[in-house]
Coordinates of C-alpha atoms in Angstrom, one line a residue:
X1 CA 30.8 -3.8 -48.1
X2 CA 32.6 -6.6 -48.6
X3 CA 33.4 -9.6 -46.5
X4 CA 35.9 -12.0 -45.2
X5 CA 39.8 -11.4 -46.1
X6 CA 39.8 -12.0 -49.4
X7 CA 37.5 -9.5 -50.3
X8 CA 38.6 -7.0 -47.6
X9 CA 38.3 -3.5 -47.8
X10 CA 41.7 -2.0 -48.7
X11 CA 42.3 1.3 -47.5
X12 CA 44.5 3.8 -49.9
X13 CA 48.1 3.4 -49.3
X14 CA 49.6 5.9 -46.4
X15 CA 52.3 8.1 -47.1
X16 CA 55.0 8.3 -44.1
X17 CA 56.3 11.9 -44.3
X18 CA 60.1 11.6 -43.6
X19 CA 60.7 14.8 -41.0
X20 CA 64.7 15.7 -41.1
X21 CA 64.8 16.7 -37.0
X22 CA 67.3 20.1 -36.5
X23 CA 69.8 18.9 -33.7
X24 CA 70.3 22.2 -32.0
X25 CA 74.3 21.8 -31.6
X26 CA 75.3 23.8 -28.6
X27 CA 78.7 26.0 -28.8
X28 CA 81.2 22.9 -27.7
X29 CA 79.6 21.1 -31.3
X30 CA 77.5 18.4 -29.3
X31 CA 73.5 17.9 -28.6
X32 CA 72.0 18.5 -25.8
X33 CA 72.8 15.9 -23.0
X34 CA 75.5 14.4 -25.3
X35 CA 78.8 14.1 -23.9
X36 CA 82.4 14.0 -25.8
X37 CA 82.4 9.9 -25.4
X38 CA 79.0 10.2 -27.6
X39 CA 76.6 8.7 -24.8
X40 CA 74.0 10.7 -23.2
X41 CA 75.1 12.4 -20.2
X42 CA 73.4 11.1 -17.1
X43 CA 72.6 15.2 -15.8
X44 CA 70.4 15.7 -19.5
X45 CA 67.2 17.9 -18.9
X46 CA 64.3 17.9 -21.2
X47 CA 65.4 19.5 -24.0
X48 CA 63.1 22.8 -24.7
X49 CA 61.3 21.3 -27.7
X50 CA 60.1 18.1 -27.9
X51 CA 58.7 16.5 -30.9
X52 CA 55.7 13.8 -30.2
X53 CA 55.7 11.3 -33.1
X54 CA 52.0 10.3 -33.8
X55 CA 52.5 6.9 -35.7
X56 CA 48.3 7.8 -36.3
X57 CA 46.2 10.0 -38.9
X58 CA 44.9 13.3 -37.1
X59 CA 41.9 13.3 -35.4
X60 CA 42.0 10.0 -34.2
X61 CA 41.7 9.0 -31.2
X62 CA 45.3 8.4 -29.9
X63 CA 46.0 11.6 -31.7
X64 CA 43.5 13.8 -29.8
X65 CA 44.7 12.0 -26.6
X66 CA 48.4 13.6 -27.4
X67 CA 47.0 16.8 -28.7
X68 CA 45.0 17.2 -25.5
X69 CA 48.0 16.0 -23.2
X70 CA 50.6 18.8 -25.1
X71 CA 49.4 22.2 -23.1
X72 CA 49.0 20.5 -19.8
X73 CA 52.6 18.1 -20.4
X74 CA 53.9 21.6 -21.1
X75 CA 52.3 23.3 -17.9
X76 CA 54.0 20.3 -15.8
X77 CA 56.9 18.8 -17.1
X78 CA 60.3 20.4 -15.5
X79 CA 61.3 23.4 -17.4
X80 CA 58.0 24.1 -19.4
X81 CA 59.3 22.6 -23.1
X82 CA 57.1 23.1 -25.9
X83 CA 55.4 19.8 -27.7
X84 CA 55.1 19.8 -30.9
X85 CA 52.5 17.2 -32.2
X86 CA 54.0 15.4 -35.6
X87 CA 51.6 12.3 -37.3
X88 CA 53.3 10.3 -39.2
X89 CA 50.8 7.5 -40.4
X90 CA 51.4 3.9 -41.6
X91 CA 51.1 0.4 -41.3
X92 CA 49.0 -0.1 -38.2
X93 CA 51.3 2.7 -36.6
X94 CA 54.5 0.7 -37.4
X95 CA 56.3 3.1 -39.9
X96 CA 56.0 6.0 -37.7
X97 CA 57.1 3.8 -34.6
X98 CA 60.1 2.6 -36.4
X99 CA 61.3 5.5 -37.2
X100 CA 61.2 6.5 -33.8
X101 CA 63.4 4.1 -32.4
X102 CA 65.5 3.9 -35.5
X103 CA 66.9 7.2 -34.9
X104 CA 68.0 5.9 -31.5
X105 CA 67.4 9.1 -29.6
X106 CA 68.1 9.0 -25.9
X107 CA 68.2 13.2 -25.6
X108 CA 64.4 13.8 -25.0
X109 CA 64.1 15.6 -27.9
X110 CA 61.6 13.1 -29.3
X111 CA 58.7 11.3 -27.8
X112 CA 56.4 8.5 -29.0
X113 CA 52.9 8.3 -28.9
X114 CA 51.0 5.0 -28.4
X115 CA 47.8 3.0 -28.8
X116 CA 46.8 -0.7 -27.7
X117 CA 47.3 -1.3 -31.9
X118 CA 51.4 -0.4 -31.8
X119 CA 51.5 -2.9 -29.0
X120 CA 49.8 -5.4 -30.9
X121 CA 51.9 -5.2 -33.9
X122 CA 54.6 -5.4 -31.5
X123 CA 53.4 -8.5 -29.4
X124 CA 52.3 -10.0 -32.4
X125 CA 56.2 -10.3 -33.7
X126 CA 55.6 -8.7 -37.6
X127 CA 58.5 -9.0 -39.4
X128 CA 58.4 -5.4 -40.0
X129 CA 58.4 -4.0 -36.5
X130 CA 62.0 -2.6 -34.9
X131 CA 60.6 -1.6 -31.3
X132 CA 59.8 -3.3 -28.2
X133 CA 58.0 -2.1 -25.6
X134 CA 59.8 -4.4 -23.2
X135 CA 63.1 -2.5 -23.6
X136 CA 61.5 1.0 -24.0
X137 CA 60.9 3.5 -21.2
X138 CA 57.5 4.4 -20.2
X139 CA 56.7 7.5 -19.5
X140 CA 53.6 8.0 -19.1
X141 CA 50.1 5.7 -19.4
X142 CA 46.6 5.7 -19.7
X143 CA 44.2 3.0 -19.9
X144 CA 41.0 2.2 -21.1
X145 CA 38.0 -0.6 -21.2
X146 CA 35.8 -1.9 -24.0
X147 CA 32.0 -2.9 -24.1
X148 CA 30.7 -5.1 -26.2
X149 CA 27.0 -4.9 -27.4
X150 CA 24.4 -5.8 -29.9
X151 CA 21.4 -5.1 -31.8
X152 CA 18.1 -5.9 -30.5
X153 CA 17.2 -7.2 -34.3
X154 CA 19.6 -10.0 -33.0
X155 CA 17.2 -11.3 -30.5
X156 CA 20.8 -11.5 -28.0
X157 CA 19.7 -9.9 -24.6
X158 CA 21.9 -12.2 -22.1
X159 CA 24.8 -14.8 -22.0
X160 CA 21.9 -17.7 -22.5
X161 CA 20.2 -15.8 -25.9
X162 CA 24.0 -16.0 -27.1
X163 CA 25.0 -19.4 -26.0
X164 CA 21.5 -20.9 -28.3
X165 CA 22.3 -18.6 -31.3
X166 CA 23.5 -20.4 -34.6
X167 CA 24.0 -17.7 -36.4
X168 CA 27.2 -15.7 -36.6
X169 CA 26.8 -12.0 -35.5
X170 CA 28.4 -9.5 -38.5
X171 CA 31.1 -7.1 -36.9
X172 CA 32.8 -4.5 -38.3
X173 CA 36.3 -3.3 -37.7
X174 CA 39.0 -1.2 -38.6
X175 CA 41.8 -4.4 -39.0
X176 CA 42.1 -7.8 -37.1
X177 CA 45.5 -6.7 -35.5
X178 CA 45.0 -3.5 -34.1
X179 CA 42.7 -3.2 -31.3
X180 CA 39.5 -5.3 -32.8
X181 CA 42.0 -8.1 -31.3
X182 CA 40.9 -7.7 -28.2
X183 CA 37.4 -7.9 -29.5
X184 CA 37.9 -11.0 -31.7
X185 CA 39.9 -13.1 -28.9
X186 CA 36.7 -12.4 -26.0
X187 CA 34.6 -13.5 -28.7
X188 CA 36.8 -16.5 -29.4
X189 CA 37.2 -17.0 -25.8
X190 CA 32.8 -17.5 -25.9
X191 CA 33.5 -19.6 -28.9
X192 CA 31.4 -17.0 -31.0
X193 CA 33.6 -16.0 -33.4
X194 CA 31.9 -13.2 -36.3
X195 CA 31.5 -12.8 -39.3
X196 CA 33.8 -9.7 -39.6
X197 CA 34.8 -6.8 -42.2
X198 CA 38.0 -5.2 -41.9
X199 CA 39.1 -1.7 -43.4
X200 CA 36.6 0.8 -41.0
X201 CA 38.2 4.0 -41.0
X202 CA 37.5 4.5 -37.1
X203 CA 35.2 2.9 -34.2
X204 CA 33.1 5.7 -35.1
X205 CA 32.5 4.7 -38.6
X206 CA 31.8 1.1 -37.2
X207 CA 29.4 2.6 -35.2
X208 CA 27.6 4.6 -38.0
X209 CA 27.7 0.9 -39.2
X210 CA 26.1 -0.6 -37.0
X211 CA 23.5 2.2 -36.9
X212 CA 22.7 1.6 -40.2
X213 CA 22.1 -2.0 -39.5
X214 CA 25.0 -3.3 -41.6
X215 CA 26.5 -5.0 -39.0
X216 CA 24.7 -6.4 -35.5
X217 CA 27.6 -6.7 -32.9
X218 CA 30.0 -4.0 -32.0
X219 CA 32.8 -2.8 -29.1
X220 CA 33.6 0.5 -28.6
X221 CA 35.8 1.5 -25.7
X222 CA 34.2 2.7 -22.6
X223 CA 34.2 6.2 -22.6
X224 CA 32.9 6.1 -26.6
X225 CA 30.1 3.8 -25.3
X226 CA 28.7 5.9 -22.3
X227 CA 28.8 9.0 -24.6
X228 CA 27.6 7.6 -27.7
X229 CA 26.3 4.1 -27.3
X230 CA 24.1 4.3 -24.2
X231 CA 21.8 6.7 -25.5
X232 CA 21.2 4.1 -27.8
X233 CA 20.5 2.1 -25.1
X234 CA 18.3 4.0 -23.4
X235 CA 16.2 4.1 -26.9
X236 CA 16.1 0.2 -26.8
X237 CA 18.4 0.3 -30.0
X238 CA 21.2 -1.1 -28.5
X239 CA 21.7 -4.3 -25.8
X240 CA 24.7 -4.1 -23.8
X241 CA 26.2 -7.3 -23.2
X242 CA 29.6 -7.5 -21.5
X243 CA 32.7 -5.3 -20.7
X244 CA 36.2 -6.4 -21.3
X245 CA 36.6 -5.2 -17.4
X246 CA 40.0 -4.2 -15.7
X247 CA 43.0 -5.6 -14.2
X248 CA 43.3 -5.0 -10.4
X249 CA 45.6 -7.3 -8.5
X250 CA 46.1 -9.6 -11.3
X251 CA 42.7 -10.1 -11.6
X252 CA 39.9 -8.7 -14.3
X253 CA 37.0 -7.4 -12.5
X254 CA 34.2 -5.5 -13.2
X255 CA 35.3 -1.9 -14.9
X256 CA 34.0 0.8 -12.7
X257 CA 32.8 3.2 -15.4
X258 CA 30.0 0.5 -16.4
X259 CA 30.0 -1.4 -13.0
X260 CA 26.3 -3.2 -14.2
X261 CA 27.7 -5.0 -17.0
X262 CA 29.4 -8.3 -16.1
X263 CA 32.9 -9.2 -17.6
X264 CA 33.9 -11.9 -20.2
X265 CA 35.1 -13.9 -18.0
X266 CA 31.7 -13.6 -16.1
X267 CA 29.2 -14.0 -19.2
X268 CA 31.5 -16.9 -19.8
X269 CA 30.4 -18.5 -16.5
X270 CA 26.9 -17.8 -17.5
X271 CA 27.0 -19.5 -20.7
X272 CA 29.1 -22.4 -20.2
X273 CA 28.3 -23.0 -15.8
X274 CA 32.6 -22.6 -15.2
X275 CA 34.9 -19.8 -16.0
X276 CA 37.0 -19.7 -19.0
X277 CA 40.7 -21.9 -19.0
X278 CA 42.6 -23.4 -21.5
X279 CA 44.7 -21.4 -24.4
X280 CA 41.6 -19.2 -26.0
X281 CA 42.0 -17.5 -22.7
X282 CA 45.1 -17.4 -21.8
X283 CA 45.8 -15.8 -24.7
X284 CA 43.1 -13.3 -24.6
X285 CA 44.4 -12.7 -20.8
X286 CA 48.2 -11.9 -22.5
X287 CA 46.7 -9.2 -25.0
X288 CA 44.5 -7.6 -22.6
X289 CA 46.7 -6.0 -20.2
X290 CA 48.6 -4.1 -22.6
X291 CA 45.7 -3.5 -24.6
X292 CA 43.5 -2.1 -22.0
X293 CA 45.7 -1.7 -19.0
X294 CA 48.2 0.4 -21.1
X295 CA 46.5 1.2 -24.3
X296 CA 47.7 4.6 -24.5
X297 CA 51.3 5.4 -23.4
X298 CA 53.8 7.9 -24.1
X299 CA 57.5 6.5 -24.4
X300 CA 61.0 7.0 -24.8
X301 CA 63.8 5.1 -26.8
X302 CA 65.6 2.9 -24.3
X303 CA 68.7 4.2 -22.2
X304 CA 66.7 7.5 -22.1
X305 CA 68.1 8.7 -19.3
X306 CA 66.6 9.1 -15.6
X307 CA 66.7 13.0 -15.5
X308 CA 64.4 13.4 -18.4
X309 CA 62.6 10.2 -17.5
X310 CA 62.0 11.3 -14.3
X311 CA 60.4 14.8 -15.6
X312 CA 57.8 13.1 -16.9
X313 CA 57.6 10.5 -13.9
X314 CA 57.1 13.3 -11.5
X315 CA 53.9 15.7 -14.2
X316 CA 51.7 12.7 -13.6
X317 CA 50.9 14.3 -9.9
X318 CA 51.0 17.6 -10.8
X319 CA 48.4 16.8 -13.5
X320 CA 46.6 14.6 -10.8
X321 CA 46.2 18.2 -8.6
X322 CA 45.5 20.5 -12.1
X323 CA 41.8 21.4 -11.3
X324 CA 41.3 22.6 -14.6
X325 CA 43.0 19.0 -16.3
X326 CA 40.4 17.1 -14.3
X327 CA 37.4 19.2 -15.2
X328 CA 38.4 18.6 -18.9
X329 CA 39.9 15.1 -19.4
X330 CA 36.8 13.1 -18.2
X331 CA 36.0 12.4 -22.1
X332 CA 39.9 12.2 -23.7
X333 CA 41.0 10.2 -21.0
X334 CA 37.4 7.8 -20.3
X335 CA 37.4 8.4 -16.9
X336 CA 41.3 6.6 -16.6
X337 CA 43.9 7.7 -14.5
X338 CA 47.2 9.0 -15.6
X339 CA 49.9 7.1 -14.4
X340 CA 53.9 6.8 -14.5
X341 CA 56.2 4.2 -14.8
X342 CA 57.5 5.5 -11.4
X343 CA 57.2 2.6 -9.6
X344 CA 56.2 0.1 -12.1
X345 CA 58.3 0.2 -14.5
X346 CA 59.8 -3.3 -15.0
X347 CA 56.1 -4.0 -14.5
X348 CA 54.9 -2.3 -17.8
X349 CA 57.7 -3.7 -19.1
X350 CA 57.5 -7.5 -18.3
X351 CA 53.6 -6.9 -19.8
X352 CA 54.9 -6.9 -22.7
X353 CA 57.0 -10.3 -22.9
X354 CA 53.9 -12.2 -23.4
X355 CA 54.4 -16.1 -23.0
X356 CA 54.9 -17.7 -26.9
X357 CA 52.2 -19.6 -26.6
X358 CA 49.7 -17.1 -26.0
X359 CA 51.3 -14.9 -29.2
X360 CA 51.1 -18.7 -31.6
X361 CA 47.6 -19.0 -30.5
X362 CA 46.7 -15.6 -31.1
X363 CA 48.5 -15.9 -34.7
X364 CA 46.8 -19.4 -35.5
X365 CA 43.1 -17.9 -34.4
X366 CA 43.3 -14.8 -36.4
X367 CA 44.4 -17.4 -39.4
X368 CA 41.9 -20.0 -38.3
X369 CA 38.9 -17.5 -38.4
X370 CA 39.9 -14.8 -40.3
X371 CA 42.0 -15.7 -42.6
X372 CA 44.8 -13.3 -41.5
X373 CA 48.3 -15.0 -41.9
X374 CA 51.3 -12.7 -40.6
X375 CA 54.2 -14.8 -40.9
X376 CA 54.3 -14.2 -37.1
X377 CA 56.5 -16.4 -35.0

């Protein structure tokens, strides 16, 4: 496998299936929820099929997140409308995206599916990209954590084993823009950068990876590590290191699913005697929330309005109380709440109207380091 940007594994060009959407014109000629003046009428219910737009490949895992979501959203969502689970693949997530909120829908009958890596591509101002998050209505949210570990072959045990190392730790990765990000920023942050390969098809194939000894340093988010990784752990071929933690009151603390393992900000302290400041982490800080915080959401175009909004707004409890959706989401949903934009909306929202800075710093590391130039602003 090859290394550094250059020489980058290149993954066979994705093609973005164009779906022509029926428009189910009632008797007086209009949509649903679409007046005579054109605009969506304020009274709109959810219409009784409602298309999710996947902007992943199936079986991935933002795509099993939706597929598992459809039959309880379904169960819970005002008038039982039927999901209907559509992947449309491409460019880190963006053609399928862009399509969404190209076709401008505010009439329900289309929802979009999201990951940390459409966020990115997003915050990270491509030329390419026609949504933002900070205009869009959320839904409905789910986050997630990320540990970082390594291979005992490394030596690395502890914050002190990896401030003496000289030698950069290999990593492998599915692309420096997508989630790995979030990964490649704490590691700036420690001012470790690796020696990374782009073009994995999954974590998972990173993981088979790093099993084969091909590469010594690896993340996987947190309900991937308990269920695959700590079983190495517990066979002494893995050493946990730190966890990208949570955000609670506007501070990262420890994430409760792997409450032993300290937090980059804490293995920081350990390596360098102070916590971490300056632009390295500020910018980290900006990618994180809606990386981890938010990484998987479910959205509609903007000036959706409240009454199918709301729908969704008010399923989050009634999957909260669903006995049979909390027996079964433990592993979809990494042990995560649900939770709706109800009463943080223009909080979700702000998160993603990250401070310039933070987005030029972000753009000039992944340059700096990886040789990944975007033409970002």
């Amino acid at each position: 496998m090859s290394r550094k940007p250059m020489n980058r594994i290149r993954t066979a060009g994705v093609i973005a299936a164009s779906l022509s959407l029926s428009l189910g014109l009632a008797a007086c000629g209009n949509p649903q929820g679409v007046g005579d003046d054109g605009k969506t009428d304020a009274g709109a219910k959810v219409p009784s099929r409602v298309e999710m737009v996947i902007p992943y490949d199936e079986g991935g895992g933002t795509d099993t997140w939706a597929r598992f979501l459809e039959p309880y959203l379904k169960k819970h969502v005002a008038g039982g409308p039927t999901f209907l689970p559509e992947n449309k693949p491409g460019g880190e997530s963006i053609t399928g995206s862009n399509e969404f909120v190209r076709s401008g829908g505010t009439d329900g009958k289309e929802v979009l599916v999201t990951s940390g890596t459409t966020y990115f591509q997003a915050l990270l101002k491509r030329p390419e990209v026609e949504f933002d998050f900070s205009k869009m209505r959320p839904l409905i949210m789910n986050g997630s954590g990320g540990v970082i570990y390594t291979s005992p072959k490394t030596g690395i045990k502890n914050a002190k084993d990896l401030a003496e190392s000289k030698k950069k730790l290999k990593y492998g990765g599915i692309s420096a823009t997508g989630l790995d990000m979030t990964m490649l920023q704490a590691m700036d942050v420690l001012k470790k950068p690796v020696d990374a390969t782009f073009g994995f098809e999954g974590r998972e194939t990173a993981l088979l990876a790093y099993q084969r000894g091909e590469v010594d340093i690896d993340y996987q988010t947190t309900s991937a590590y308990k269920t695959q990784v700590e079983p190495l752990v517990k066979k002494g071929k893995a050493v946990p290191l730190m966890s990208f933690g949570v955000i609670k009151n506007g501070k990262v603390v420890r994430d409760p699913n792997v409450p032993n393992l300290p937090t980059v900000e804490e293995f920081h302290k350990e390596m360098y005697g102070k916590k971490p400041s300056g632009r390295a982490y500020d910018s980290y800080r900006a990618f994180l929330v809606p990386g981890c915080t938010y990484q998987k959401g479910l959205w509609a175009n903007e000036d959706t309005p409240d009454s199918i909004v709301n729908a969704y707004w008010d399923s989050v409890e009634k999957l909260k109380k669903d006995k049979k959706f909390a027996s079964k989401s433990g592993e979809v949903l990494g042990g995560y709440p649900l939770y709706s934009g109800e009463n943080g909306e223009k909080q979700i929202q702000k998160a993603f109207e990250i401070d310039p800075d933070a987005r030029k710093y972000a753009l000039e590391m992944l340059k700096r380091e990886y040789g990944e130039s975007l033409g970002g602003t």
